[in-house]
GROMACS .gro file of C-alpha atoms in nm:
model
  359
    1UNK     CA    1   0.935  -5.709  -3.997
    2UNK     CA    2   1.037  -5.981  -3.763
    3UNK     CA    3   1.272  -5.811  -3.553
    4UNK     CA    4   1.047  -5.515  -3.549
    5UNK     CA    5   0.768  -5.729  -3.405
    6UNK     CA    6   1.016  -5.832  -3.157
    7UNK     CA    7   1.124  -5.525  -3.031
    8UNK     CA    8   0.727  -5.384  -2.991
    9UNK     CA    9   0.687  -5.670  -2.796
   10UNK     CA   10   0.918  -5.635  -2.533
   11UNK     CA   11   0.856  -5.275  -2.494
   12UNK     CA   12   0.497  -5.373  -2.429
   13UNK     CA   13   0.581  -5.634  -2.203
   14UNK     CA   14   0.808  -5.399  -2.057
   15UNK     CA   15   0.538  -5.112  -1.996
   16UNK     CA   16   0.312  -5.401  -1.866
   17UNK     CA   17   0.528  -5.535  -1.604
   18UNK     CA   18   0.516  -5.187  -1.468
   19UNK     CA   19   0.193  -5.120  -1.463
   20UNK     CA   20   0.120  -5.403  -1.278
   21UNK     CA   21   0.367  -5.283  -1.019
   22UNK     CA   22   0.273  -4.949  -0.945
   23UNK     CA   23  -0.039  -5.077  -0.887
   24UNK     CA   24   0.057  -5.319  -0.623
   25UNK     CA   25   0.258  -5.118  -0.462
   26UNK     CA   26   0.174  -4.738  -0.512
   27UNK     CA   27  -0.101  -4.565  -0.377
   28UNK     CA   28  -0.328  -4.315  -0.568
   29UNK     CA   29  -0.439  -4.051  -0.284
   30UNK     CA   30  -0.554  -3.710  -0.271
   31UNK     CA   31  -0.342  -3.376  -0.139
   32UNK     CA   32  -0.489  -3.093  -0.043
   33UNK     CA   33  -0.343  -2.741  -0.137
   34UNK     CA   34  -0.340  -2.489   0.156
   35UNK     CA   35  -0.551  -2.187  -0.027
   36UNK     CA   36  -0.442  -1.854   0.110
   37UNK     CA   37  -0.814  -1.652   0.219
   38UNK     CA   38  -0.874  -1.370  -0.062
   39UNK     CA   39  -0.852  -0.944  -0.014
   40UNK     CA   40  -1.202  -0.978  -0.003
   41UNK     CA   41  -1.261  -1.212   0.324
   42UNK     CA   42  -0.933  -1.049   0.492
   43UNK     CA   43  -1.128  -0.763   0.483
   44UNK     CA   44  -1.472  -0.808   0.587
   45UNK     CA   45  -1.507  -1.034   0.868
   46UNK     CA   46  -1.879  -1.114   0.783
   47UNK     CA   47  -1.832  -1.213   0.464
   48UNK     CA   48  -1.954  -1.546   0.499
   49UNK     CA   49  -2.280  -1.455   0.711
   50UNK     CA   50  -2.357  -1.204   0.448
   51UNK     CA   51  -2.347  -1.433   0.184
   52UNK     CA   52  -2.541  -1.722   0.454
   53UNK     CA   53  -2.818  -1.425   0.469
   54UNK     CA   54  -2.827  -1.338   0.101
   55UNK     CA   55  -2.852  -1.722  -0.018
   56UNK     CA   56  -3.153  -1.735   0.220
   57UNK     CA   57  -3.337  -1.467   0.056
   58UNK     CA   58  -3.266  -1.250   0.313
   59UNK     CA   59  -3.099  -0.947   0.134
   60UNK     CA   60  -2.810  -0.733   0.356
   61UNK     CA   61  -2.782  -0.323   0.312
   62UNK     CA   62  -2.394  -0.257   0.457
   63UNK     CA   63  -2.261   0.086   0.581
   64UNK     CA   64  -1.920   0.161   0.742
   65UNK     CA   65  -2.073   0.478   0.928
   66UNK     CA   66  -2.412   0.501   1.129
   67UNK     CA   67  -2.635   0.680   1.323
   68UNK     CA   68  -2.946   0.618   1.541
   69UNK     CA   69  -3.119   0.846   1.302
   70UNK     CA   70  -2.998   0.646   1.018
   71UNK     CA   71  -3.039   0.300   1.157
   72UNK     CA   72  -3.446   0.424   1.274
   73UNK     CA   73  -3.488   0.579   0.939
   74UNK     CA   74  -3.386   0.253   0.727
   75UNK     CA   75  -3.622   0.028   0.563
   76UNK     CA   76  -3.501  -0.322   0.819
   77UNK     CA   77  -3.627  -0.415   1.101
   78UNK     CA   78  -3.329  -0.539   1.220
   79UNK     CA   79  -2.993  -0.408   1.244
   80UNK     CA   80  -2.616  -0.542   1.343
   81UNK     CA   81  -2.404  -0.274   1.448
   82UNK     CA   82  -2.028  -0.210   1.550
   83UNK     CA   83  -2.081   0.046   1.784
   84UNK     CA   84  -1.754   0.245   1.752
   85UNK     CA   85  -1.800   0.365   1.417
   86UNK     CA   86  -2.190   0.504   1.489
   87UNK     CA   87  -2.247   0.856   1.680
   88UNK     CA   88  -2.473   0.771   1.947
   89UNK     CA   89  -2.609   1.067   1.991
   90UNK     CA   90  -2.940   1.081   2.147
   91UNK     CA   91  -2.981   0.718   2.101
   92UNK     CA   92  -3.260   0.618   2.356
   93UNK     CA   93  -3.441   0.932   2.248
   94UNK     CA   94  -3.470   0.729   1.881
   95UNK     CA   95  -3.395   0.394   1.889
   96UNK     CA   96  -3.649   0.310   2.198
   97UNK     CA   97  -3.960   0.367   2.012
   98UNK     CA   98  -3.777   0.203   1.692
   99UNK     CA   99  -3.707  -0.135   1.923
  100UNK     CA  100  -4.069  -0.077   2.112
  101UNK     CA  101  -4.220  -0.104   1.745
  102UNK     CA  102  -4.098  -0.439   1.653
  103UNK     CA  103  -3.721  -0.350   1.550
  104UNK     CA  104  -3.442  -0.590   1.653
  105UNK     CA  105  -3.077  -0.393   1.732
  106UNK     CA  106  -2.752  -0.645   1.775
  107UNK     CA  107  -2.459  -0.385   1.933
  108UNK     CA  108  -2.136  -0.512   1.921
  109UNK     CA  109  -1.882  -0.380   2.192
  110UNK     CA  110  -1.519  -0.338   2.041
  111UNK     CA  111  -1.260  -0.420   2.358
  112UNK     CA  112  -1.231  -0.123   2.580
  113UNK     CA  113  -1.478   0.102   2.343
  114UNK     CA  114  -1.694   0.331   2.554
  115UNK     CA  115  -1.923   0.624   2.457
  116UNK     CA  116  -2.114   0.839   2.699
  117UNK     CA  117  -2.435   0.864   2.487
  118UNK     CA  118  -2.466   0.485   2.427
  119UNK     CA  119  -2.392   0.426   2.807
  120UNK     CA  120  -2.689   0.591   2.864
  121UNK     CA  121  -2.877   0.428   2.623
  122UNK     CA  122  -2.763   0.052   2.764
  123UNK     CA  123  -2.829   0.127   3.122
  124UNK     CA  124  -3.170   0.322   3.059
  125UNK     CA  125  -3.211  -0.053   2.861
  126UNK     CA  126  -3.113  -0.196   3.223
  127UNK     CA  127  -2.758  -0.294   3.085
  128UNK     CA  128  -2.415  -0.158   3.217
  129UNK     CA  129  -2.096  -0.264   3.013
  130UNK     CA  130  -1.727  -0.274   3.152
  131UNK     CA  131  -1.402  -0.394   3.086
  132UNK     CA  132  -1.381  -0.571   3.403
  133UNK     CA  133  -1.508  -0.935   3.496
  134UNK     CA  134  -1.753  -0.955   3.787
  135UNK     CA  135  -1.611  -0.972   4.147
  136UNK     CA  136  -1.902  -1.205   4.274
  137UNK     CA  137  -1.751  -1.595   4.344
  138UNK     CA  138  -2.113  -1.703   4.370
  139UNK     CA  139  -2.212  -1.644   3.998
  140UNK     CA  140  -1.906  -1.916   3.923
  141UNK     CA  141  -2.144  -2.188   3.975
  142UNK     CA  142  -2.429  -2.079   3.777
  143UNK     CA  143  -2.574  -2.211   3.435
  144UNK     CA  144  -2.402  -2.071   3.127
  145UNK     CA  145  -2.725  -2.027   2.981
  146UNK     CA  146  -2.977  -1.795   3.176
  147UNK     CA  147  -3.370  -1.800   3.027
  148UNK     CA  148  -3.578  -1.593   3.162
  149UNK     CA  149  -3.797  -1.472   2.883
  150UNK     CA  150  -3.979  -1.653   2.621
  151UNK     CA  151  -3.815  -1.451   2.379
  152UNK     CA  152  -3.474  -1.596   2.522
  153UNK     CA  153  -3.597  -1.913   2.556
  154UNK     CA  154  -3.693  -1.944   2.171
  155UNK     CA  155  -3.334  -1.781   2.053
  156UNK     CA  156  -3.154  -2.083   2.154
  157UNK     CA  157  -3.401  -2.356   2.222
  158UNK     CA  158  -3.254  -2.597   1.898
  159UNK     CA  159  -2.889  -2.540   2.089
  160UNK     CA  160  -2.877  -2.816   2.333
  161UNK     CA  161  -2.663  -2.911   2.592
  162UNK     CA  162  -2.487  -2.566   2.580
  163UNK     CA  163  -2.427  -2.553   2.955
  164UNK     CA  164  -2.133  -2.767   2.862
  165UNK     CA  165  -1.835  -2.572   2.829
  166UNK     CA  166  -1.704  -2.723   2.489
  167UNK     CA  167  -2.058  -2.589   2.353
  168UNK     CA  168  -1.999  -2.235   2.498
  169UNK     CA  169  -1.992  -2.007   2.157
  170UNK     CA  170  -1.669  -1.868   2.061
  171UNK     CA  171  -1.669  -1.458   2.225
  172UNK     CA  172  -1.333  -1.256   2.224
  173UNK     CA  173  -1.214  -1.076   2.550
  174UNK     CA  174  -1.434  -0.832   2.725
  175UNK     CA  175  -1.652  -0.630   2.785
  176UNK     CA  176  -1.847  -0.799   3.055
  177UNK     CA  177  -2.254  -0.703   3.101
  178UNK     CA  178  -2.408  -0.683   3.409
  179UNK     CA  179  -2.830  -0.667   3.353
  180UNK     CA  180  -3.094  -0.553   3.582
  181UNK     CA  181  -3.304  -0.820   3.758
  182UNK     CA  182  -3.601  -0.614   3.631
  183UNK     CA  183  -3.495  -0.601   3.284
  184UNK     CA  184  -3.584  -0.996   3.209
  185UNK     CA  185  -3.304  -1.036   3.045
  186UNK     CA  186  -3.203  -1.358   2.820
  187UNK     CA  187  -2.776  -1.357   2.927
  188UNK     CA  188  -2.520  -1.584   2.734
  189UNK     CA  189  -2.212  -1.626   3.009
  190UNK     CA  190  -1.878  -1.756   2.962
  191UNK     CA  191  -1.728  -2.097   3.183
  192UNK     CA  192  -1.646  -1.780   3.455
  193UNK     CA  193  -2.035  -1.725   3.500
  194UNK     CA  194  -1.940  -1.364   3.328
  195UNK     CA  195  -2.183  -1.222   3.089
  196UNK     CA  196  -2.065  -1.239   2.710
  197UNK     CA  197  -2.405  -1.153   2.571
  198UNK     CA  198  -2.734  -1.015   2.713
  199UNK     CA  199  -3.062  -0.967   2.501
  200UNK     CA  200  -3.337  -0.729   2.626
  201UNK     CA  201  -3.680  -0.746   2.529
  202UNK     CA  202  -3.909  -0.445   2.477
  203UNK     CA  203  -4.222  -0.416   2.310
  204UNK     CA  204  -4.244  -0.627   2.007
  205UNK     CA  205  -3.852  -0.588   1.933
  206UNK     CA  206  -3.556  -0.639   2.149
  207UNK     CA  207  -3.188  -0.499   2.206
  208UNK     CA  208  -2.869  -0.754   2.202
  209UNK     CA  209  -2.548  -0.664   2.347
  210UNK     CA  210  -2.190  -0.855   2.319
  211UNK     CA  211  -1.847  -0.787   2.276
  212UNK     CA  212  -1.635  -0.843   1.966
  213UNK     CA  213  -1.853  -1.105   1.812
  214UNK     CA  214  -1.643  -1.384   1.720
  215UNK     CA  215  -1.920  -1.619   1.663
  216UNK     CA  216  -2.025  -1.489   1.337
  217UNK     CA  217  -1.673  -1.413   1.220
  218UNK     CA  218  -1.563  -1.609   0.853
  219UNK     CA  219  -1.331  -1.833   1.036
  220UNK     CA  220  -1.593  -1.944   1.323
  221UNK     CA  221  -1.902  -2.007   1.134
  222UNK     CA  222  -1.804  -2.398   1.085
  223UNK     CA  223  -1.889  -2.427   1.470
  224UNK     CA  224  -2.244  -2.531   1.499
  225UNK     CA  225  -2.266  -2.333   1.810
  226UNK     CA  226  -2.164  -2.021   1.690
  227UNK     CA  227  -2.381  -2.062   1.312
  228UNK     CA  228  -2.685  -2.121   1.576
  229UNK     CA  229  -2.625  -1.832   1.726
  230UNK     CA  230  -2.541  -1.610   1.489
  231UNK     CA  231  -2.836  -1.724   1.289
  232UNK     CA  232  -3.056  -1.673   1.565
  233UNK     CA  233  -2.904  -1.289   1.620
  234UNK     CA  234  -2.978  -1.248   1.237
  235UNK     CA  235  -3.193  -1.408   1.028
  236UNK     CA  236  -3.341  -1.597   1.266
  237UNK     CA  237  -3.553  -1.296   1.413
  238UNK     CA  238  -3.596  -1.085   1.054
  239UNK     CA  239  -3.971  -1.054   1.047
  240UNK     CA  240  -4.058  -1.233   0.733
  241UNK     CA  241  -4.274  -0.882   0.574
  242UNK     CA  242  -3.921  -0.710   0.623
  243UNK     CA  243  -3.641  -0.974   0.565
  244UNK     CA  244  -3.359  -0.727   0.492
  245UNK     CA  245  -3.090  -0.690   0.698
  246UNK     CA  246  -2.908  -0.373   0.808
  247UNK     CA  247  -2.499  -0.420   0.903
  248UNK     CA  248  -2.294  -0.111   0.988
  249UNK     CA  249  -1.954  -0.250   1.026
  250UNK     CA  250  -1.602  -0.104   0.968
  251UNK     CA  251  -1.353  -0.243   0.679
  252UNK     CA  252  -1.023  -0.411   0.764
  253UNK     CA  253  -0.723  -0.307   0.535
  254UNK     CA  254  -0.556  -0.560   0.388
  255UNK     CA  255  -0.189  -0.547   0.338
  256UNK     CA  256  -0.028  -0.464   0.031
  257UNK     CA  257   0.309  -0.619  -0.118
  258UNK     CA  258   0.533  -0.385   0.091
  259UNK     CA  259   0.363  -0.415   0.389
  260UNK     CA  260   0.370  -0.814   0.433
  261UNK     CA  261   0.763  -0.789   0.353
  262UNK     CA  262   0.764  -0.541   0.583
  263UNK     CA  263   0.585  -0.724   0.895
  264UNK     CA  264   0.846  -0.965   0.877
  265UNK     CA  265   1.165  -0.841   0.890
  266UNK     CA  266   1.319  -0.467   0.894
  267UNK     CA  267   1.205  -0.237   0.740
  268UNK     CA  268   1.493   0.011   0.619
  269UNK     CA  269   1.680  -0.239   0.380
  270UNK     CA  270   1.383  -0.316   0.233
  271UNK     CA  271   1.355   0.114   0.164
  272UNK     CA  272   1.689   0.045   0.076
  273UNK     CA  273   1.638  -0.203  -0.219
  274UNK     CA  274   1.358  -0.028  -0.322
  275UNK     CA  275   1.532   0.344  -0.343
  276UNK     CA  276   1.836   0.160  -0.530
  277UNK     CA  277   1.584   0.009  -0.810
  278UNK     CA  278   1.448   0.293  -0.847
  279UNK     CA  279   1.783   0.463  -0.911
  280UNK     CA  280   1.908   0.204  -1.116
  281UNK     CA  281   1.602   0.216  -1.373
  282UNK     CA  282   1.621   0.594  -1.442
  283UNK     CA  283   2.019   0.560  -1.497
  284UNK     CA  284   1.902   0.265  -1.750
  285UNK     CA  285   1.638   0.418  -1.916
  286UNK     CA  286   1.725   0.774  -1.912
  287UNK     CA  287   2.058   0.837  -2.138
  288UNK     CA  288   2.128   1.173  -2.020
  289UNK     CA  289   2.053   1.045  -1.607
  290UNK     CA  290   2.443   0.965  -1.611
  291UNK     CA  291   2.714   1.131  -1.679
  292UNK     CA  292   2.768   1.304  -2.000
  293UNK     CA  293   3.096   1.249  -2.223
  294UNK     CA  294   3.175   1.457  -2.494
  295UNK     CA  295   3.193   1.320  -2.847
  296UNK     CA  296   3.492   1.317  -3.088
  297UNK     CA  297   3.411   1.566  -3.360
  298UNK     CA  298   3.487   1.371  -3.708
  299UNK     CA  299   3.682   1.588  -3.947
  300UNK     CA  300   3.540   1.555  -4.317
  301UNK     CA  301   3.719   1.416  -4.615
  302UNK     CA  302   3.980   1.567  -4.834
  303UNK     CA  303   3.813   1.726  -5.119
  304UNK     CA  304   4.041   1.490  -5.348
  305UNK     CA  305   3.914   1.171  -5.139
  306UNK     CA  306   3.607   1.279  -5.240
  307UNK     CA  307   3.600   1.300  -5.612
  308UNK     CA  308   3.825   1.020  -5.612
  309UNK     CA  309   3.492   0.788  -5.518
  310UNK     CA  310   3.312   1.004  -5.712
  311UNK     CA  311   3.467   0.911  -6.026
  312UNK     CA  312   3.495   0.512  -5.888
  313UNK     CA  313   3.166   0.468  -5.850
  314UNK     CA  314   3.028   0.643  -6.214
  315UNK     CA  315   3.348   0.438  -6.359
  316UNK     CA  316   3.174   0.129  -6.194
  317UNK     CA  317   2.813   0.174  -6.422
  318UNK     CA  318   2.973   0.336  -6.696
  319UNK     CA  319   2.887   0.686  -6.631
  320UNK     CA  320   3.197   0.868  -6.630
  321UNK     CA  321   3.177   1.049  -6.953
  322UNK     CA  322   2.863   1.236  -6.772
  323UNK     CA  323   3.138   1.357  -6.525
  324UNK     CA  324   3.350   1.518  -6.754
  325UNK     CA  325   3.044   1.719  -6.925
  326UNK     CA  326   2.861   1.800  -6.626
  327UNK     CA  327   3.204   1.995  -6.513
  328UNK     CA  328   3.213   2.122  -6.870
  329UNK     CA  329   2.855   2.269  -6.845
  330UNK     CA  330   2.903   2.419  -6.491
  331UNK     CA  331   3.276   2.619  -6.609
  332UNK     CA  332   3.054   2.757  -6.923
  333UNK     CA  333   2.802   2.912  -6.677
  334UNK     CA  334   3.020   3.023  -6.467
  335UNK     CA  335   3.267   3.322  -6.512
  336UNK     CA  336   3.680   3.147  -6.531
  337UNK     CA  337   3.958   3.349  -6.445
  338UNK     CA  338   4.132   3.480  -6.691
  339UNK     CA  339   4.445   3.291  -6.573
  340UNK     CA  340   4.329   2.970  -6.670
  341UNK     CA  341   4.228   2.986  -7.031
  342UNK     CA  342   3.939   2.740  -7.109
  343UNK     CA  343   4.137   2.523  -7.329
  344UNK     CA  344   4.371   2.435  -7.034
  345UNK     CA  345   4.085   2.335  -6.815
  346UNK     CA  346   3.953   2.076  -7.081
  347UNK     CA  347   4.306   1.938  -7.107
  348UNK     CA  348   4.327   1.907  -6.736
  349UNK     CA  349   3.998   1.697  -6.715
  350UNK     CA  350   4.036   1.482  -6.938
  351UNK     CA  351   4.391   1.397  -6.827
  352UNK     CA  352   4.234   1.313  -6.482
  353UNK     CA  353   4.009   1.141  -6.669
  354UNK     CA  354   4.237   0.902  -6.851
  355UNK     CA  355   4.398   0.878  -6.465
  356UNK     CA  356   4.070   0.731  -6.320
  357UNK     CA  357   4.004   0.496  -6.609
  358UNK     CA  358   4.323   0.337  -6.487
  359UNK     CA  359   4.225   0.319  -6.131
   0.00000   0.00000   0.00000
């Protein structure tokens, strides 16, 4: 018991001692795992303004194809739209009255996208799009932020300080806006004095323009700036008797397997590898895949192998006398030559018999 005692103690003491040194001298901190972004934000850049708009009560209808007809025709008010995946057909015809009545439409520009119809629509909205930055020097040394409407002046009014070029929100390259004086236009420009963004008002509604609209993409949105402003081209001018939200945006394809082992390296041994596993498996699973070898054909037992265990294996449970008289009853049913007299074929089976029993 004593040396037990003994030994307990100086394992304790033991486990003690280190405690009290890892806690002098290591340090408890915590690591962050890098979390790749899931199939479902890699392909829709909005996911996290959709969900901002839903959470808000401010529910969000998506399409990936649309129309003017379509976009007039919807239950919202307002609308977000990617403009190269909508036919613009006889778009000021429809949408005009639609904005006039008290709808809000936010086009986004893909780089060097450009349809006749919707050209029309822009400039007969006193708005002209191209790919091209302004030639004018002079507009260099102008405010970033251009408010000229009441309307303008209450879509960014909490963002201050924005004339600062570190508060500039984030846009991609191009296009580049140039807006009528009469239009009374509210105009977001970049640190060049070119315009990013220009919002037109008419009648109770109003018509937004901008490029590729990195602002309210998943990986921007922790920007102030750009959550202003995208709040402020969204939810922030839903009426509150419509608060739904219309987007027509395409869908980005993720890549599969194949394709990310593809992007980064070539591409025909990986065809290669693939092809050969494929090959490989049928040859495994498939017998007759290979090659076919022919089989030995066995020959069958002499006849006197054959009653030899036979006779063995009733001599082993005692059974051999049923031998003898099943042979006996088979020769009587049957017709014997007359060669072989009956008498001889008794004498012969039973002397085989007597030659087994001494096996």
């Amino acid at each position: 018991m004593g040396k037990r005692f003994i030994i307990c103690a100086v394992i304790f003491v033991v486990l003690l001692g280190f405690g009290f040194w890892a806690y002098a001298n290591l340090e408890i901190y915590p690591r962050k795992d890098k979390v790749s972004p899931s199939a479902e934000t890699i392909g829709n850049r909005y996911l996290a303004l959709e969900r901002w708009l839903k959470e808000t009560d401010h529910p969000v209808r998506v399409t990936k194809r649309g129309s003017p007809s379509l976009i007039a025709a919807g239950p919202e008010k307002t609308a977000l739209v990617q403009a190269d995946i909508c036919d613009w057909k006889n778009a000021g015809k429809i949408l005009m009255p639609w904005v006039e009545q008290g709808g809000f439409l936010v086009i986004t520009l893909e780089n060097s996208f450009y349809d006749e119809d919707l050209a029309k629509f822009l400039v007969s909205m006193g708005i002209r799009a191209s790919n091209f930055p302004s030639e004018n020097d002079d507009e260099e040394d102008e405010e970033v932020i251009d408010q000229t409407e009441e309307m303008g002046q209450e879509m960014l009014a909490d963002i201050e300080d924005i004339s600062d070029e570190t508060q500039i929100p984030d846009f991609d390259w191009g296009p580049y806006f140039y807006v009528d004086e009469s239009a009374n236009a509210f105009t977001i420009k970049d640190s060049d004095g070119d315009i990013m963004l220009a919002q037109v008002p008419h009648g109770k509604g109003a018509l937004t323009v901008t490029g590729r609209p990195r602002f309210m993409f998943n990986d921007y949105l922790d920007s102030e700036v750009n959550a202003r402003l995208a709040w402020n081209l969204t939810g922030g001018q839903i009426p509150e008797d419509n608060p739904g939200l219309l987007i027509i945006r395409g869908k980005r394809v993720t890549k599969g397997l194949f394709g990310k082992l593809a992007e980064r390296g070539n591409f025909i041994p990986l065809a290669v590898s693939v092809l050969l596993v494929i090959v490989l498996g049928f040859w495994m699973v498939i017998p007759v895949f290979g090659l076919v070898f022919g089989e030995k054909q066995r020959t069958a037992r002499p006849i006197r192998e054959r009653f030899l265990a036979e006779t063995r294996f009733l001599e082993k449970y005692g059974a051999l006398k049923y031998y003898l008289e099943i042979y006996e009853r088979e020769l009587k049913l049957k017709d014997v030559e007359h060669s072989l007299l009956y008498r001889d074929i008794i004498r012969r089976l039973r002397k085989y018999q007597n030659m087994t029993e001494r096996l």
